CSV table of C-alpha atoms and ligand atoms in Angstrom, one decimal:
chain,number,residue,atom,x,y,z
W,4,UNK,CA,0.0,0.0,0.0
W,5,UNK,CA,1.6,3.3,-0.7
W,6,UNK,CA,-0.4,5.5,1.4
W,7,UNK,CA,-2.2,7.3,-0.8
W,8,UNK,CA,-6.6,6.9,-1.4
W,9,UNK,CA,-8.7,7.1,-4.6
W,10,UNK,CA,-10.0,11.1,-4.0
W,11,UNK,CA,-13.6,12.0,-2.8
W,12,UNK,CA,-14.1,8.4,-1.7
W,13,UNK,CA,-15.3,8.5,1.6
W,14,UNK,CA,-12.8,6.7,4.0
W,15,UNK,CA,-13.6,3.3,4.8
W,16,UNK,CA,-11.3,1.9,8.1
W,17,UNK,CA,-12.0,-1.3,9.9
W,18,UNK,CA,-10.6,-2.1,13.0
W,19,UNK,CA,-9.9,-5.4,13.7
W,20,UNK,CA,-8.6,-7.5,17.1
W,21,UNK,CA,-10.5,-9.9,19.6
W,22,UNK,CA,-13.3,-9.0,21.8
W,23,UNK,CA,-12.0,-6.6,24.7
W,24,UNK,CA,-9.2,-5.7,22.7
W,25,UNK,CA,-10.6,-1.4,22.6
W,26,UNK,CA,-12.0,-1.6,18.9
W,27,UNK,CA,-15.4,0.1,20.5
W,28,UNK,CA,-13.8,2.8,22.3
W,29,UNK,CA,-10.8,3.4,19.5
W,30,UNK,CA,-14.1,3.6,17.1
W,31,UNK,CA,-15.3,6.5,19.0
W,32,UNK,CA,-12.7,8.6,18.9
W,33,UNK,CA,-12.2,8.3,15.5
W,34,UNK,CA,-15.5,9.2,15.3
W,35,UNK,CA,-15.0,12.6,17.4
W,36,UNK,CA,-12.1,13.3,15.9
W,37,UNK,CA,-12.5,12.5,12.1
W,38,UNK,CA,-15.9,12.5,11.9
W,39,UNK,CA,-16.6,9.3,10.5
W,40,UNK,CA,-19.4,7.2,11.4
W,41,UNK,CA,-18.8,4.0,14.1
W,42,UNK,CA,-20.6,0.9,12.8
W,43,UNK,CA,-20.6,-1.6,15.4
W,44,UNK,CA,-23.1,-4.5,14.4
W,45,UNK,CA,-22.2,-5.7,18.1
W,46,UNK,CA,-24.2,-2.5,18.5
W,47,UNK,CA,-26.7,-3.0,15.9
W,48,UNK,CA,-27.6,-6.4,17.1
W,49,UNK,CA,-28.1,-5.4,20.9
W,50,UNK,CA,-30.6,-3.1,19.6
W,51,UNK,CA,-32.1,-5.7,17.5
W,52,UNK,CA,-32.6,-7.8,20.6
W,53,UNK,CA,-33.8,-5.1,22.5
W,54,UNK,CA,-36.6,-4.2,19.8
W,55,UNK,CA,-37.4,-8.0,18.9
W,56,UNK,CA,-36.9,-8.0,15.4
W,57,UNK,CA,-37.2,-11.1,13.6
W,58,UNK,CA,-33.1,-10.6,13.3
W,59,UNK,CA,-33.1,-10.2,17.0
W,60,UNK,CA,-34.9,-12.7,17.9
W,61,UNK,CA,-32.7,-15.1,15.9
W,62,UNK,CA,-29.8,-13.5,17.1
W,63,UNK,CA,-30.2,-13.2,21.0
W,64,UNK,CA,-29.1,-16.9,22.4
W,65,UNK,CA,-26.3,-17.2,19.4
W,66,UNK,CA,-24.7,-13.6,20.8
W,67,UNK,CA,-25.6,-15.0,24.7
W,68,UNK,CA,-23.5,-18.2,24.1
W,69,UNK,CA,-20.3,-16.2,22.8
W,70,UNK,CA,-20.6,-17.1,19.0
W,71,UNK,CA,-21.2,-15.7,16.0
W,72,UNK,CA,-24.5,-14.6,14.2
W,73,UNK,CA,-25.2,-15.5,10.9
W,74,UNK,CA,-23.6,-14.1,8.2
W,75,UNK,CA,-26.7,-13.0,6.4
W,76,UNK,CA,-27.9,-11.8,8.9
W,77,UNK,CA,-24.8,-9.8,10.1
W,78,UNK,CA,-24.5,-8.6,6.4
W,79,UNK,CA,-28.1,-7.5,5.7
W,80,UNK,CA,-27.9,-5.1,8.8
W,81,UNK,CA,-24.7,-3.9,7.6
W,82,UNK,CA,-26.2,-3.1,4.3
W,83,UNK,CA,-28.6,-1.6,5.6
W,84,UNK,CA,-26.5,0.9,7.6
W,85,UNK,CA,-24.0,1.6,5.3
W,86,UNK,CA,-27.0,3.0,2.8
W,87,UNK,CA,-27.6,5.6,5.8
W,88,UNK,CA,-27.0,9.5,4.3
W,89,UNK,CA,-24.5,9.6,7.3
W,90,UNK,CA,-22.1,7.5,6.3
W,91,UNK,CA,-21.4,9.6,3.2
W,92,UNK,CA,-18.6,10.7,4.7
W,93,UNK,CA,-16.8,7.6,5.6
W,94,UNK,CA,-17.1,4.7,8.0
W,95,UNK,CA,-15.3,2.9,10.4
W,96,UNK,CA,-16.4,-0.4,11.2
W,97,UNK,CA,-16.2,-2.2,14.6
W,98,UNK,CA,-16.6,-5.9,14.6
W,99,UNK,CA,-17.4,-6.1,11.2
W,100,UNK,CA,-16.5,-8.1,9.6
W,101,UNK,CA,-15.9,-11.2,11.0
W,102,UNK,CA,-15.8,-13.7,8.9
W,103,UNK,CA,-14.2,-14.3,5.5
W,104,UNK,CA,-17.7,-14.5,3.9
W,105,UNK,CA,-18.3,-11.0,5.5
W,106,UNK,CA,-15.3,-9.5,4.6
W,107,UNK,CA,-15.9,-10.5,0.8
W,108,UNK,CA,-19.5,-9.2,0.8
W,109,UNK,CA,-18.3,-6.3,2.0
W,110,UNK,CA,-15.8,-5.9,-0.8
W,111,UNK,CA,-18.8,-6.2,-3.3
W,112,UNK,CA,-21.1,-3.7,-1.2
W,113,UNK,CA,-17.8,-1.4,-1.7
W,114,UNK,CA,-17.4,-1.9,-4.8
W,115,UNK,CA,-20.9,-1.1,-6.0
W,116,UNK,CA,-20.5,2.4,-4.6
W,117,UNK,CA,-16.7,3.3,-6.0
W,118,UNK,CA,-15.4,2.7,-2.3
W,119,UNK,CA,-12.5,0.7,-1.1
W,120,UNK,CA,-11.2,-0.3,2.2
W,121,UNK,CA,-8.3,2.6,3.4
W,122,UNK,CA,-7.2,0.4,6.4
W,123,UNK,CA,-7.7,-3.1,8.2
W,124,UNK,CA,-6.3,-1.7,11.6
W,125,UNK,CA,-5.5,-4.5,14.1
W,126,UNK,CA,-5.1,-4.0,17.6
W,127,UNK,CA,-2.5,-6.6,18.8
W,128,UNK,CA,-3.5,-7.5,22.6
W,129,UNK,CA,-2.5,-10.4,24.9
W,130,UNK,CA,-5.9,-13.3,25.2
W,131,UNK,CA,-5.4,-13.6,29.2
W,132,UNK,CA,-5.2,-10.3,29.8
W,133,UNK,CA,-8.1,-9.5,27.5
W,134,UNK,CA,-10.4,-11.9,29.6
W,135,UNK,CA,-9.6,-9.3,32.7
W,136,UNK,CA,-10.0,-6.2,30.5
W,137,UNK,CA,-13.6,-7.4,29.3
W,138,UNK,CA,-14.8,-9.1,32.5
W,139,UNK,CA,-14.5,-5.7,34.5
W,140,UNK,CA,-15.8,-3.2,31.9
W,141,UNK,CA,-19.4,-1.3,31.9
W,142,UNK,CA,-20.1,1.4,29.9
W,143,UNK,CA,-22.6,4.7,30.2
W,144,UNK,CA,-25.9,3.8,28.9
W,145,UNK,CA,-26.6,7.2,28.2
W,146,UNK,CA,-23.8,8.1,26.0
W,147,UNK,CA,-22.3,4.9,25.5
W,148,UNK,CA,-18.9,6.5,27.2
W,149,UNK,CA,-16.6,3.0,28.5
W,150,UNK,CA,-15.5,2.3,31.7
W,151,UNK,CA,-13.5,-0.7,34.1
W,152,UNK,CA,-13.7,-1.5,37.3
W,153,UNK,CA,-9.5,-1.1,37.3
W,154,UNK,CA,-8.1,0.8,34.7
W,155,UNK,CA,-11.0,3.8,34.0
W,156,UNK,CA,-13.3,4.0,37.3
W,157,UNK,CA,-15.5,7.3,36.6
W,158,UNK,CA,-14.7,10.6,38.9
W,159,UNK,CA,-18.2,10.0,41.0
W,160,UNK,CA,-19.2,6.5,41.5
W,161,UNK,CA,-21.9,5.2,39.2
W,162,UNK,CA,-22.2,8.4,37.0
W,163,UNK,CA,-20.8,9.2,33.8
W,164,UNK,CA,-17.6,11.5,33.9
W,165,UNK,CA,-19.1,12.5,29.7
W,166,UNK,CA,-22.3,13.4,30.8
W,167,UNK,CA,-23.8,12.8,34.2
W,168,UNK,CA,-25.8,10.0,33.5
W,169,UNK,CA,-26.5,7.8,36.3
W,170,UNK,CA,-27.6,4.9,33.8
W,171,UNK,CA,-24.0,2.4,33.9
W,172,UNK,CA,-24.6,-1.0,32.1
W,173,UNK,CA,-23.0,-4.1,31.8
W,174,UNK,CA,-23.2,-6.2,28.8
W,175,UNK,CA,-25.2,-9.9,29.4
W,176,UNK,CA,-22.0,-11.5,27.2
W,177,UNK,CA,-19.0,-9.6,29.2
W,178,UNK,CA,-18.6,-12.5,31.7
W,179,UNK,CA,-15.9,-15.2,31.5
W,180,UNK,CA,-17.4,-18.4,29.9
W,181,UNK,CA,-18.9,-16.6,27.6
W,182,UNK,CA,-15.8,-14.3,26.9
W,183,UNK,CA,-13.8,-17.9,26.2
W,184,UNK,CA,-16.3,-18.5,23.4
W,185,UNK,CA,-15.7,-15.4,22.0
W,186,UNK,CA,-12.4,-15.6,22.2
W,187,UNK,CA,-12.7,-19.1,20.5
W,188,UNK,CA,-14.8,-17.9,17.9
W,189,UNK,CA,-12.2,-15.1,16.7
W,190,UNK,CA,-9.7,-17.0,16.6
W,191,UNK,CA,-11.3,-19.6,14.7
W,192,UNK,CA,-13.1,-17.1,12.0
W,193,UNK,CA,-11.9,-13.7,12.5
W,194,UNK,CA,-8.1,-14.4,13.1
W,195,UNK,CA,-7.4,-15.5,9.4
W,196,UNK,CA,-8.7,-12.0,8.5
W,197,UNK,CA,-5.8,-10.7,9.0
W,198,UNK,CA,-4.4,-12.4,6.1
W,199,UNK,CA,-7.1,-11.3,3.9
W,200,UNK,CA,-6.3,-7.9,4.2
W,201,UNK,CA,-2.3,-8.3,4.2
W,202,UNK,CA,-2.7,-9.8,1.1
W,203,UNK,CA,-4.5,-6.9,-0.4
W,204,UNK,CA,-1.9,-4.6,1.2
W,205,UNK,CA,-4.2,-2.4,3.6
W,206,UNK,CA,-3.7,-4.3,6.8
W,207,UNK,CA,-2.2,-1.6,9.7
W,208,UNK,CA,-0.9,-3.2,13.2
W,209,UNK,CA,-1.1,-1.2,16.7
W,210,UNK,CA,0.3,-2.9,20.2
W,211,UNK,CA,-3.3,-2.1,22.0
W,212,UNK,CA,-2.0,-3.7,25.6
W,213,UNK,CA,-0.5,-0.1,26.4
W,214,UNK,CA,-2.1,2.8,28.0
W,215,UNK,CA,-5.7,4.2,25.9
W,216,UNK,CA,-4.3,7.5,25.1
W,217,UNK,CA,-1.1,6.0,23.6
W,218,UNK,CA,-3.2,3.6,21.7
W,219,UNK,CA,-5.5,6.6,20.2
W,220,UNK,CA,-2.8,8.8,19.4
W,221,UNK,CA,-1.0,5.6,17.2
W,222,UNK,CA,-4.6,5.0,15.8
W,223,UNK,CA,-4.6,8.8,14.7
W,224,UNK,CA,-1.5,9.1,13.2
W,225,UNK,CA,-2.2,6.2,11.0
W,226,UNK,CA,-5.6,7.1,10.1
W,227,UNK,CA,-4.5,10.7,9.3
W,228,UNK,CA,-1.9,9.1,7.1
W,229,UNK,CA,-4.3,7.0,5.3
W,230,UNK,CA,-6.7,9.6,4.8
W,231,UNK,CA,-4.5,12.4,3.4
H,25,AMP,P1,-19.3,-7.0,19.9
H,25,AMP,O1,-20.1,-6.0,20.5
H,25,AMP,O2,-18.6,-6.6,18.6
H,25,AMP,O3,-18.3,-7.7,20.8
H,25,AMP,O4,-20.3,-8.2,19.4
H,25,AMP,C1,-21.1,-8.9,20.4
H,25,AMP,C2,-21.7,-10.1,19.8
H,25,AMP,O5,-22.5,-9.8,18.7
H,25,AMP,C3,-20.6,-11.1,19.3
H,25,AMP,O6,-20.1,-12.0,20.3
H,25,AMP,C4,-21.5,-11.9,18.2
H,25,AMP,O7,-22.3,-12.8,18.9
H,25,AMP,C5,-22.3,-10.8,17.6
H,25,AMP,N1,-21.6,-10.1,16.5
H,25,AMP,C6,-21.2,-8.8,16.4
H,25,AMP,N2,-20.7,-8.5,15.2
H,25,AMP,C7,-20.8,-9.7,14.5
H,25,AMP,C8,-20.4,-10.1,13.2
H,25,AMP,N3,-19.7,-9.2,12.4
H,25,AMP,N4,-20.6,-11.4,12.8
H,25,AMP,C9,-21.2,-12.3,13.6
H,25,AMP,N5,-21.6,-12.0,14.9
H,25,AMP,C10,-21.4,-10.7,15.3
């Protein structure tokens, strides 16, 4: 890859790396700061669930037990996201895709607008560790702002530090069994990914295990570079 991007494309980034591994809160402040649009189908499917969708119907036990949904499912919410008017000016996807069928039907979808992928960024973290990372986190169910019970407590107990929400939630999946099958299942589908996108020259690796600010500023620099 030599750095440079087909003009007035909007920027298409991916960030890749196991469950726990920051992709959700490195997503956001590329959001903030480039103003790109997070897609997170983790995010899109919780809030299939919570309407009861047929998707979310279908995808509620599969997500509870630490695996993977369906890739047409998975896909056809993507699609449907991506065609939003605000991802006109560029994405960046978290947790998509997942799978090798995904990331091929995500080459077509790209392809049908004149897009292309800018960066396959993956955040290089340590498994055991990442079963402590995830096990203690909760997040602002307000404004989605992340938090751990060790590493990022917020200011006041039990209120958001962003915006003063007293709403902190914990996701049903963030506990350790279920984090092992998540962790199994990216090894086993998502790992070999990364392949995938060395082999088409766009693939971009950052240590995650360090401090979050490091890790943002290293995300930055790279997504400033691929963006120029
Ligand atoms: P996440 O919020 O990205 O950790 O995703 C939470 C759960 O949603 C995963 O453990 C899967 O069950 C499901 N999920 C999210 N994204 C995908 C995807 N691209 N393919 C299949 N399942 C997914």
């Amino acid at each position: 890859m030599d750095g440079s991007r087909t003009p007035q494309t909007p920027p298409v980034l991916i960030l890749l790396g196991p469950p726990g591994a920051g992709k959700g809160t490195q997503a956001r402040m590329l959001e903030d700061r480039f103003g790109l649009v997070q897609l997170s189908t983790g995010d899109l499917l919780r809030a299939a669930v919570a309407s009861g969708s047929k998707a979310g119907k279908a995808a509620k036990a599969v997500m509870e037990a630490g695996d993977l949904v369906s890739d047409d499912i998975v896909i056809a919410i993507l699609r449907d996201r991506l065609a939003q008017p605000d991802c006109a000016n560029g994405v960046i996807l978290d947790g998509f895709p997942r799978t090798t069928a995904q990331a091929e039907a995500l080459d077509h979808m790209l392809a049908d607008s004149g897009q292309q992928i800018d960066a396959a960024v993956l955040l290089e973290v340590d498994d055991v560790k990442m079963v402590v990372r995830i096990a203690g986190r909760f997040t602002c169910g307000d404004c989605g702002e992340g938090y751990h019970d060790t590493f990022k407590t917020p200011k006041v107990a039990d209120t958001c530090d962003n915006c003063g929400a007293r709403n902190m939630t914990r996701r049903a999946d963030d506990n350790a069994s279920t984090v092992m099958a998540r962790l199994d299942a990216y090894h086993e589908q998502t790992a070999p990914l990364i392949a995938y996108y060395d082999g088409k020259g766009v693939l971009r690796r950052v240590d995650a295990m360090g401090e979050i600010g490091g890790i943002q500023s290293a995300i930055a620099t790279l997504t400033e570079s691929v963006m120029r």
